[in-house]
Tab-separated table of C-alpha atoms in Angstrom:
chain	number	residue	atom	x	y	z
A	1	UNK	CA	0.000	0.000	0.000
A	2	UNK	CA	1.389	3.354	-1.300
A	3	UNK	CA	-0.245	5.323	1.691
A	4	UNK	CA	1.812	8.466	0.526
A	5	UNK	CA	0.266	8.610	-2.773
A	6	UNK	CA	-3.440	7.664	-1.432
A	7	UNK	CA	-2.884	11.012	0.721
A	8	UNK	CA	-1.901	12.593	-2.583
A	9	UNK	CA	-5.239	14.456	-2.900
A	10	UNK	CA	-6.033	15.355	0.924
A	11	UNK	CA	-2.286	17.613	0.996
A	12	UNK	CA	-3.362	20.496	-0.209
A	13	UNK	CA	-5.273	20.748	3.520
A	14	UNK	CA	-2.447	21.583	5.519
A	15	UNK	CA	0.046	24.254	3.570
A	16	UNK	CA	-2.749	26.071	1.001
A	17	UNK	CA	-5.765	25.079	2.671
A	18	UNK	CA	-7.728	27.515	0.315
A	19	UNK	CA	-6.352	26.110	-2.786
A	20	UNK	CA	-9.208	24.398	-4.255
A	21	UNK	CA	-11.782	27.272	-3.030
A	22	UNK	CA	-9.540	29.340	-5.350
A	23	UNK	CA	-9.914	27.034	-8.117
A	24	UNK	CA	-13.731	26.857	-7.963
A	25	UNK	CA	-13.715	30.935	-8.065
A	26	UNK	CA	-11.892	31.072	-10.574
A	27	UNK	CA	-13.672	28.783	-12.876
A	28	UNK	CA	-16.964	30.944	-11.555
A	29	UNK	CA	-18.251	28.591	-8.846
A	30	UNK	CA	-19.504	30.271	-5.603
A	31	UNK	CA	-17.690	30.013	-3.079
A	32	UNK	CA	-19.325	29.403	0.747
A	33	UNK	CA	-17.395	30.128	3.956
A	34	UNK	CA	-18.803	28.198	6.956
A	35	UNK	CA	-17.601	28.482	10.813
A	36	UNK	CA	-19.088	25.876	12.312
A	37	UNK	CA	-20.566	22.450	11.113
A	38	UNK	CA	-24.195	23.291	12.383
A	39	UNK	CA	-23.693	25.624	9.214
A	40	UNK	CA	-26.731	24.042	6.366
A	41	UNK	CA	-24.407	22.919	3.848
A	42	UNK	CA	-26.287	20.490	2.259
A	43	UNK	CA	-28.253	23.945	1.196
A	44	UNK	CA	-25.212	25.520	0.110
A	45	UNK	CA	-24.258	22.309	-1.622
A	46	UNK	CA	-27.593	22.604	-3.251
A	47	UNK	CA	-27.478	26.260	-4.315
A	48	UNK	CA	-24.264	25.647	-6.265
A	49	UNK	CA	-22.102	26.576	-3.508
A	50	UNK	CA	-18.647	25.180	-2.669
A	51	UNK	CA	-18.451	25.287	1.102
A	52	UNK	CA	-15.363	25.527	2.581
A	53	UNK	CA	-14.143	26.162	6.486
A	54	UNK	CA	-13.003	29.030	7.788
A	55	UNK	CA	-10.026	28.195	9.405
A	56	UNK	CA	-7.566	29.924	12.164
A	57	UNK	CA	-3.943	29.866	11.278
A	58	UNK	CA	-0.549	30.381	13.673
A	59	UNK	CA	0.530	34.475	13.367
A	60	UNK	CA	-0.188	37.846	14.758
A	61	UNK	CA	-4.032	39.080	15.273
A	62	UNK	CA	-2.994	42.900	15.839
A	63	UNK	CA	-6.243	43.943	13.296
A	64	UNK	CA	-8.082	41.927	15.510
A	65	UNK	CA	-6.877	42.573	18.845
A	66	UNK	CA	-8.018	46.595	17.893
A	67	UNK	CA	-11.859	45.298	17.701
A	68	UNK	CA	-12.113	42.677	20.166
A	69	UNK	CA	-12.122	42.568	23.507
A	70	UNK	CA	-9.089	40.436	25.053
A	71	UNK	CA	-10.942	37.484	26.586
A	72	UNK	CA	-12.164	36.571	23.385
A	73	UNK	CA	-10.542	32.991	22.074
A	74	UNK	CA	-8.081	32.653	19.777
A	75	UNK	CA	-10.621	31.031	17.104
A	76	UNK	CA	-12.438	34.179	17.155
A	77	UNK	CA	-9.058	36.644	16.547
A	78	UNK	CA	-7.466	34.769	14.456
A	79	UNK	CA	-10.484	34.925	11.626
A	80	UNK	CA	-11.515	38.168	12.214
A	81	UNK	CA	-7.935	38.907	11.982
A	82	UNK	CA	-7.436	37.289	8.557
A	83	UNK	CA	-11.221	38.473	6.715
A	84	UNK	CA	-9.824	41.920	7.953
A	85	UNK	CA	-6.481	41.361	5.983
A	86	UNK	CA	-8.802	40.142	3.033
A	87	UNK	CA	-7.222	36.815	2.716
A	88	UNK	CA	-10.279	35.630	1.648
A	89	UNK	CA	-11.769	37.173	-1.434
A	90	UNK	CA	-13.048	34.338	-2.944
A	91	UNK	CA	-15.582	34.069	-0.428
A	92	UNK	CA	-19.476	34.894	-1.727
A	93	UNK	CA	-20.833	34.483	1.219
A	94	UNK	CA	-19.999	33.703	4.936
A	95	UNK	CA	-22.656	31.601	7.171
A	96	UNK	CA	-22.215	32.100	11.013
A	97	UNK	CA	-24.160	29.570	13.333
A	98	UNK	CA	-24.971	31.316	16.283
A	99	UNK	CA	-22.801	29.066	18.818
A	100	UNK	CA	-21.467	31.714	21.369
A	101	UNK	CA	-21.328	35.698	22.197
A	102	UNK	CA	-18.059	35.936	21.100
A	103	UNK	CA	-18.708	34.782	17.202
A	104	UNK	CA	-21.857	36.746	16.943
A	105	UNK	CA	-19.696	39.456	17.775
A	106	UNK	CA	-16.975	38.365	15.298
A	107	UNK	CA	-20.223	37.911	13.010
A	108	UNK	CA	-21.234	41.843	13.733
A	109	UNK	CA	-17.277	43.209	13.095
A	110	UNK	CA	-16.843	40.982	9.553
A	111	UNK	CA	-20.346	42.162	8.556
A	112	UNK	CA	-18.997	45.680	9.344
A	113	UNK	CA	-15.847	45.825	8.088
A	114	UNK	CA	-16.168	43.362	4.801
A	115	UNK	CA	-18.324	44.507	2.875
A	116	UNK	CA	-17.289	42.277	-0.200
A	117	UNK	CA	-18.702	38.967	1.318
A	118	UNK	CA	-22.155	38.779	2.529
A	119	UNK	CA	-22.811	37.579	5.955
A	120	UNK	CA	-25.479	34.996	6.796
A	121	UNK	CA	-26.345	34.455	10.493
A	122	UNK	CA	-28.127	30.781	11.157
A	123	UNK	CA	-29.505	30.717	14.278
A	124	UNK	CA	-29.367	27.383	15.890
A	125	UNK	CA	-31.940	26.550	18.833
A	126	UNK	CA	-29.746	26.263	22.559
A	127	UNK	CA	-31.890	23.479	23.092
A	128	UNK	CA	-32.165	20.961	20.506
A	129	UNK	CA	-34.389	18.431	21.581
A	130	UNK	CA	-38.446	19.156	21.563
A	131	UNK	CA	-40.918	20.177	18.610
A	132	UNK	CA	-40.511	23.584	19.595
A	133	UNK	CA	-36.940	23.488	18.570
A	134	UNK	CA	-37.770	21.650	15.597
A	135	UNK	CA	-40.648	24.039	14.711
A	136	UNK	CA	-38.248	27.233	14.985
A	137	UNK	CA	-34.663	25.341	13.081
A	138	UNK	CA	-37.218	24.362	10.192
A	139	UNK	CA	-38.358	27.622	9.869
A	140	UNK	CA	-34.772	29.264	10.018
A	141	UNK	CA	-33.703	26.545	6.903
A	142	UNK	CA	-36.544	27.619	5.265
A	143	UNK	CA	-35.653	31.871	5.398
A	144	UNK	CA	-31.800	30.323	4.490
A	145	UNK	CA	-33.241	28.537	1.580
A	146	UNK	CA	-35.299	32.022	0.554
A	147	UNK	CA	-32.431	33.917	0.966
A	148	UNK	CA	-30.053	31.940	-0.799
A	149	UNK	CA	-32.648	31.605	-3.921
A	150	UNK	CA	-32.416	34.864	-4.237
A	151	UNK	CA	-28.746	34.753	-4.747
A	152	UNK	CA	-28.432	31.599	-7.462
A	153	UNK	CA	-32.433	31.159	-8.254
A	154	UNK	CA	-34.765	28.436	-7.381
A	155	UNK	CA	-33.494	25.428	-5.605
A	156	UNK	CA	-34.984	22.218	-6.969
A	157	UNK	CA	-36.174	19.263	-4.237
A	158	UNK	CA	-34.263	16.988	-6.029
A	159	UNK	CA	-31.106	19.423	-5.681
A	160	UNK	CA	-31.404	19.131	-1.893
A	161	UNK	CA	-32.426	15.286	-2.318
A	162	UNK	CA	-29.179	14.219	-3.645
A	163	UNK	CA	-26.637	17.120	-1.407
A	164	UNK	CA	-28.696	14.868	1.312
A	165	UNK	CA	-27.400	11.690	0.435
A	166	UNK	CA	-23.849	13.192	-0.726
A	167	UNK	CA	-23.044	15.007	2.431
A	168	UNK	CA	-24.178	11.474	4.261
A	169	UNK	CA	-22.119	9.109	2.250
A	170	UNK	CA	-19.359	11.499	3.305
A	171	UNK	CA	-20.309	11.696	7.467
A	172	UNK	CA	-20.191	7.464	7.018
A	173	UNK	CA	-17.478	7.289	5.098
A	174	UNK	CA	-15.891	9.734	7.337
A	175	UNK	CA	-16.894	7.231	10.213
A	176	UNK	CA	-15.843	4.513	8.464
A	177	UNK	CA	-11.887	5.984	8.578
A	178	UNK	CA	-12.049	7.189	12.767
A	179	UNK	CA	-13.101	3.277	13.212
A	180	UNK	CA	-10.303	2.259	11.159
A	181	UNK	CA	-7.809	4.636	12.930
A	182	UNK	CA	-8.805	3.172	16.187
A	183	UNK	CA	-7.532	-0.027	15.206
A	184	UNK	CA	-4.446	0.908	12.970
A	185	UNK	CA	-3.202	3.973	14.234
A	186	UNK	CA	0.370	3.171	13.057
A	187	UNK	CA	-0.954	3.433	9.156
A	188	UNK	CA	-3.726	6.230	9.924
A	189	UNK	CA	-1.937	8.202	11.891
A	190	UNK	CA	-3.363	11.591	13.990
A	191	UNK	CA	-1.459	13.627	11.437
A	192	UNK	CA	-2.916	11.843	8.260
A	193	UNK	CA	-6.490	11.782	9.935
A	194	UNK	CA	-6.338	15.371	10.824
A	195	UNK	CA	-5.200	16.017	7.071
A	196	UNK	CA	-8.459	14.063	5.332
A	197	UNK	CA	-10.909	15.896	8.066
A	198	UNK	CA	-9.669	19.134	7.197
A	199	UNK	CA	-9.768	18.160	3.046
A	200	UNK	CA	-13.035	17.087	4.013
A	201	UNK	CA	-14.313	20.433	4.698
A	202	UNK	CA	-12.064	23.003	1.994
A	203	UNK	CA	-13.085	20.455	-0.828
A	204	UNK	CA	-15.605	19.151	-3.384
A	205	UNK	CA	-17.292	16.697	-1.773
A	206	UNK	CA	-17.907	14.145	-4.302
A	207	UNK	CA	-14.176	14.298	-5.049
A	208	UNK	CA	-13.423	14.350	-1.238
A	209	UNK	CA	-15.319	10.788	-1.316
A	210	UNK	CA	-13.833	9.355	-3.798
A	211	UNK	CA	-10.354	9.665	-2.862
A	212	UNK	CA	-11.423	8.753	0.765
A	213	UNK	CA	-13.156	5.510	-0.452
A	214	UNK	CA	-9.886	4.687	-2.274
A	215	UNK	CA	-7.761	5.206	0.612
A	216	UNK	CA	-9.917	2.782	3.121
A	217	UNK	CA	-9.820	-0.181	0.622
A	218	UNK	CA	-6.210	0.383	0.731
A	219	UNK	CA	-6.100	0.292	4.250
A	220	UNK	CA	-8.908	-2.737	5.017
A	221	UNK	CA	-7.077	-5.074	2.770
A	222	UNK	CA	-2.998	-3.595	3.187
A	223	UNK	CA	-0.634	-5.788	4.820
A	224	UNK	CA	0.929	-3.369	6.421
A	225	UNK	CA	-2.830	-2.345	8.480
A	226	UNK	CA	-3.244	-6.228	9.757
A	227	UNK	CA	0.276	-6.067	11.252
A	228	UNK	CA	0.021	-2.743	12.341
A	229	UNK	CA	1.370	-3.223	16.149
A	230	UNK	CA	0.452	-0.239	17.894
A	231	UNK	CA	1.210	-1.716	21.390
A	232	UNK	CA	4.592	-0.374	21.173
A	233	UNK	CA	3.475	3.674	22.079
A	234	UNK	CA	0.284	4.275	24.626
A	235	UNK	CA	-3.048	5.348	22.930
A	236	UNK	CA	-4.742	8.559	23.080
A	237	UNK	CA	-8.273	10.177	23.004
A	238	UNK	CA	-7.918	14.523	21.910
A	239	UNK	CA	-10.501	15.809	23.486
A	240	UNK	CA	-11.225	19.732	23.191
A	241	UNK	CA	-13.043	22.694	21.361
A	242	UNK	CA	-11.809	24.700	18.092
A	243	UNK	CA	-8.034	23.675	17.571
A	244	UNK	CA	-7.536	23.144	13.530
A	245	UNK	CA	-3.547	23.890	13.659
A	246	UNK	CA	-1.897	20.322	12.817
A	247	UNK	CA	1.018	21.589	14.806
A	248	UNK	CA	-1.010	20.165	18.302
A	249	UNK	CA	-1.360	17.054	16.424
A	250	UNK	CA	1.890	16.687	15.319
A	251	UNK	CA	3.142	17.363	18.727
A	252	UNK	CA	1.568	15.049	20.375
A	253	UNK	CA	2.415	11.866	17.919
A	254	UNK	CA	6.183	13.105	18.296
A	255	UNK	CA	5.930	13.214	21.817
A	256	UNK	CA	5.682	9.355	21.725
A	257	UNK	CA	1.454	8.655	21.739
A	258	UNK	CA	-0.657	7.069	19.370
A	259	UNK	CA	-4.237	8.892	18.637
A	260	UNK	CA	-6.752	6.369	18.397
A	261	UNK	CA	-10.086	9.029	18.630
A	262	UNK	CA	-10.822	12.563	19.052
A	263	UNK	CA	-13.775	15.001	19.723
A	264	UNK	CA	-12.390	17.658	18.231
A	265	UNK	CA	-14.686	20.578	16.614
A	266	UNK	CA	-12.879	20.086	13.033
A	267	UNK	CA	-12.607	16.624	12.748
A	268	UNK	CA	-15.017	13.598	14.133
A	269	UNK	CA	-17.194	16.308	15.601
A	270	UNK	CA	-17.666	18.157	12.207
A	271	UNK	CA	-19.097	14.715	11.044
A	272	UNK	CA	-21.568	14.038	13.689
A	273	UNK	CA	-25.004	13.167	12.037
A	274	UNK	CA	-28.706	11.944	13.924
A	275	UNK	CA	-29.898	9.721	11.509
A	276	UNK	CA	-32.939	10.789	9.658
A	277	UNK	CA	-34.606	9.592	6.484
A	278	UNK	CA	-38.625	10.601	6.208
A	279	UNK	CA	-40.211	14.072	5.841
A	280	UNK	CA	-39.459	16.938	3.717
A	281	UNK	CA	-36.564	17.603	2.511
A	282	UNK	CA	-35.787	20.292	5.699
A	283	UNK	CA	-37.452	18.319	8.069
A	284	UNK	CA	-34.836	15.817	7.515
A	285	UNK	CA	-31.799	18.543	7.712
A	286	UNK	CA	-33.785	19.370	10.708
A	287	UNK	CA	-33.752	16.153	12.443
A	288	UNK	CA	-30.109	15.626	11.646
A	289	UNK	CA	-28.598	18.661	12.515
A	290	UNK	CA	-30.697	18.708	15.805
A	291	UNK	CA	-30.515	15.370	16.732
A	292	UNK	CA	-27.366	14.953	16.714
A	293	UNK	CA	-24.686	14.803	19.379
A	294	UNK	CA	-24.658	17.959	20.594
A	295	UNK	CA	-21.517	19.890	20.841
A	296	UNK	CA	-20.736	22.091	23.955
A	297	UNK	CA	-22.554	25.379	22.793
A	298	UNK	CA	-25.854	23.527	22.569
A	299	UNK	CA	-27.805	21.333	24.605
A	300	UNK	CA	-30.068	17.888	24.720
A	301	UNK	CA	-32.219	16.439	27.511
A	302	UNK	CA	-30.390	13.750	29.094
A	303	UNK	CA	-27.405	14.021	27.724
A	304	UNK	CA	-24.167	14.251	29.431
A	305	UNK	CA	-20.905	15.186	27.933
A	306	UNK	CA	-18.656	13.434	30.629
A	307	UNK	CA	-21.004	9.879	29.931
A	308	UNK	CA	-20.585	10.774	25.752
A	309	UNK	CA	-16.567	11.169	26.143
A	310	UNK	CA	-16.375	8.304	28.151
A	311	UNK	CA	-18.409	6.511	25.775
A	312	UNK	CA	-15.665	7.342	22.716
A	313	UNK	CA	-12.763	6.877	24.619
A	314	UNK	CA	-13.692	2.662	25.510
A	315	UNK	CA	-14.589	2.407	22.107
A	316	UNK	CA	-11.465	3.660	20.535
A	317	UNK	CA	-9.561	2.008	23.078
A	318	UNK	CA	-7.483	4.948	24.666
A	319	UNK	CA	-5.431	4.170	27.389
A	320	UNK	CA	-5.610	8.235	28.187
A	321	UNK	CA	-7.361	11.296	27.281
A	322	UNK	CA	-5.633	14.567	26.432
A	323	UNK	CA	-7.998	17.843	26.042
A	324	UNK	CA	-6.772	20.740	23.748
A	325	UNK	CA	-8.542	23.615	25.363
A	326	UNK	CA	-8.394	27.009	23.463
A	327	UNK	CA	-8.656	29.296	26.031
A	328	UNK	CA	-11.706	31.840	26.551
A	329	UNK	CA	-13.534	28.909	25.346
A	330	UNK	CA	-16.840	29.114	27.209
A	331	UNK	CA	-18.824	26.724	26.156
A	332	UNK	CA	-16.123	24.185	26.524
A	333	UNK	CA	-14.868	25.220	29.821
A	334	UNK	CA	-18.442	24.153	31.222
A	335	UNK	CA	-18.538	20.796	29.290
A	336	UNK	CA	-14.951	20.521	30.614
A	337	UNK	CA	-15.730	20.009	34.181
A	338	UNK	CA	-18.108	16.865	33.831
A	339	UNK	CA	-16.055	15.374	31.500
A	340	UNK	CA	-12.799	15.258	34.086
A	341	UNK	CA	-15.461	13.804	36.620
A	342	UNK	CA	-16.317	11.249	33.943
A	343	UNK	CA	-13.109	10.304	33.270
A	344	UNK	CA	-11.615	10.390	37.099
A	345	UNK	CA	-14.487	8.094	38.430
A	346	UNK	CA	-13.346	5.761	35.405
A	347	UNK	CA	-10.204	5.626	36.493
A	348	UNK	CA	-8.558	6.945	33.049
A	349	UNK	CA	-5.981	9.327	33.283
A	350	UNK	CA	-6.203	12.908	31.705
A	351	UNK	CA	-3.777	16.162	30.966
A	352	UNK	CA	-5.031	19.095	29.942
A	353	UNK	CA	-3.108	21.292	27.165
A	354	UNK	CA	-4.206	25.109	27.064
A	355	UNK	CA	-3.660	26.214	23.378
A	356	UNK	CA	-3.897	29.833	21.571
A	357	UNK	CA	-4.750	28.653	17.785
A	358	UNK	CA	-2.736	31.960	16.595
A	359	UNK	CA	0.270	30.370	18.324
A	360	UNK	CA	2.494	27.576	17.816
A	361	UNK	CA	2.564	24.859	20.306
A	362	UNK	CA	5.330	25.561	23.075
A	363	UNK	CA	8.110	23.157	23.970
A	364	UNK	CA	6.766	23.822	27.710
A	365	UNK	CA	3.300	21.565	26.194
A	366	UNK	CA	5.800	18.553	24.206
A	367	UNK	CA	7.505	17.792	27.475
A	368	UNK	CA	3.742	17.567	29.288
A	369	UNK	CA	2.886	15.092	26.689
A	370	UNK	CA	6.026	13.621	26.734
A	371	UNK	CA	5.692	12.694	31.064
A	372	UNK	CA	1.917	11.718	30.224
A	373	UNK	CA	3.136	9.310	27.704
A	374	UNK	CA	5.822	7.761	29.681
A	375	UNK	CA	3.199	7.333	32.592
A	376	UNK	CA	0.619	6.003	30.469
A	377	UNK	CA	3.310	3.330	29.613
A	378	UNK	CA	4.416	2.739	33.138
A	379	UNK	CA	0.789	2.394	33.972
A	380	UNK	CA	0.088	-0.298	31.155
């Protein structure tokens, strides 16, 4: 198995992330720029849109820091900081979900200051579960749909119909690969994983699925995947908010740990899907945007993010859990506190790794996973 050349078309992702949203501008494609996966993309899909992430990236946020106030997260500077340098003018349009105070606010300032790139705000019911909710997210799709028709024109049923059943293949395919990493995290490394999650969302998607369907034959049927011995290095579960620099990744691979799941916003999160088949075409992007599991700016009767990580972290068989918490991170910071219960009453062991996304990783955070991973091994 050539796993080099299988990654071939996910590389792009790391060093010009916004290649391919280039390429579709300048062949006269729309371009879409989403901040958070409770964004409607199968209705951008459907409109003719190419969505693509908006991303942070390591470097300075000085426009930023001018507009914001300083306990906002990293996340939050680092965008504004880059749609204020206009390094995104092939953007059409930019959807905000309404997760927290701090991106409406970013929402308000790009709005404000950008003028070039529309801004759509998608409100997202707190509480997910109920009619209610349902009721008031099915009537939000619906304005979306309305407003985007009067961008691109009318968008058919059957349009929606099949960005339905694209954007699922992808979500199982995509499920399909975190599975396979659990067991062969030698072959499917954190780094490589990270690299295909973050394709996953700058990319076509039909192309996106298609190379990814190539690349887990390879691995189901490779040689070097049924010898893969991974009991050499401890496993890991990332656990955490917004952190899409690789660098974290990377660190924490070199610092002697194999990643056999994560929970992180950009990768398995941004594939979560409630499975939902009948109704209208909304009523089903309804159902599966709201029924699914919720991340930590929204909230479900009954459920309980400390019982949900611990519930990942058996199934990928982690020995240990390490969170990647961007700081001023609200939302997570509450979710934060019953997942350490969780995980303490389980008896699995935990670090925590405060990151700034505008930053690179310190040496100070390599030799913390470095001690974790020798004690994980001590441990086993």
């Amino acid at each position: 198995m050539d796993i080099q050349s299988l990654m071939a078309p996910f590389s792009f992702a790391e060093k010009e992330p916004y290649a391919k949203a280039m390429e579709a501008a300048a062949s006269g494609k729309p371009v879409a720029g989403y901040l958070c996966s409770y964004a409607p993309l199968e209705l951008l899909h459907a409109a003719g849109y190419l969505p693509v992430r908006v991303f942070s990236r390591i470097g300075d946020t000085h426009h930023a820091d001018e507009l914001l106030q300083t306990f906002s997260c990293s996340y939050a500077r680092s965008v504004l900081d880059r749609a204020l340098k206009k390094e995104w003018p092939f953007l059409d349009i930019v959807v905000f979900s309404h997760t927290c105070d701090t991106m409406q606010n970013v929402a308000d300032l790009w709005r404000a200051h950008r003028g070039d790139a529309e801004v759509l705000i998608v409100s997202v019911p707190t509480q997910t579960d109920g009619a209610l909710a349902e009721k008031y997210y099915g009537a939000e799709l619906a304005r979306v749909r309305c407003l985007l028709e009067e961008k691109t024109g009318p968008i058919a049923e059957a349009r929606i119909e099949e960005a339905l059943a694209l954007f699922q293949q992808q979500r199982n395919a995509m499920e399909q690969l975190y599975a396979l990493r659990a067991r062969y995290p030698k072959v499917l490394t954190g780094a490589r994983v990270m690299q295909i999650a973050l394709a996953a969302q700058l990319m076509d998607r039909e192309a996106h699925l298609a190379a990814l369907h190539a690349l887990l034959s390879a691995v189901e049927s490779a040689e070097e995947a049924a010898s893969d011995d991974s009991a050499a290095l401890p496993k890991v579960f990332v656990a955490g908010s917004m952190c899409s620099p690789p660098a974290f990744i990377d660190l924490i691979e070199e610092a002697g740990c194999h990643i056999v799941g994560d929970d992180l916003c950009v990768s398995h999160r941004a594939f979560y899907s409630a499975d939902a088949e009948d109704g209208s075409t909304l009523e089903v992007l309804t159902r599966r945007s709201l029924h699914r599991d919720p991340c930590p700016a929204f909230h479900r009767t009954g459920w309980h993010p400390g019982h949900a990580l611990l519930a990942r972290v058996r199934a990928a068989g982690a020995d240990g859990v390490i969170f990647l918490l961007t700081q001023f991170c609200d939302p997570m910071a509450f979710d934060y506190v019953p997942m350490m219960k969780a995980l303490e009453e389980a008896g699995i062991p935990a670090i925590t790794l405060s990151v700034e996304q505008n930053q690179e990783p310190s040496e100070q955070l390599r030799t913390r996973v470095s001690a974790f991973s020798e004690m994980l091994q001590g441990s086993a």
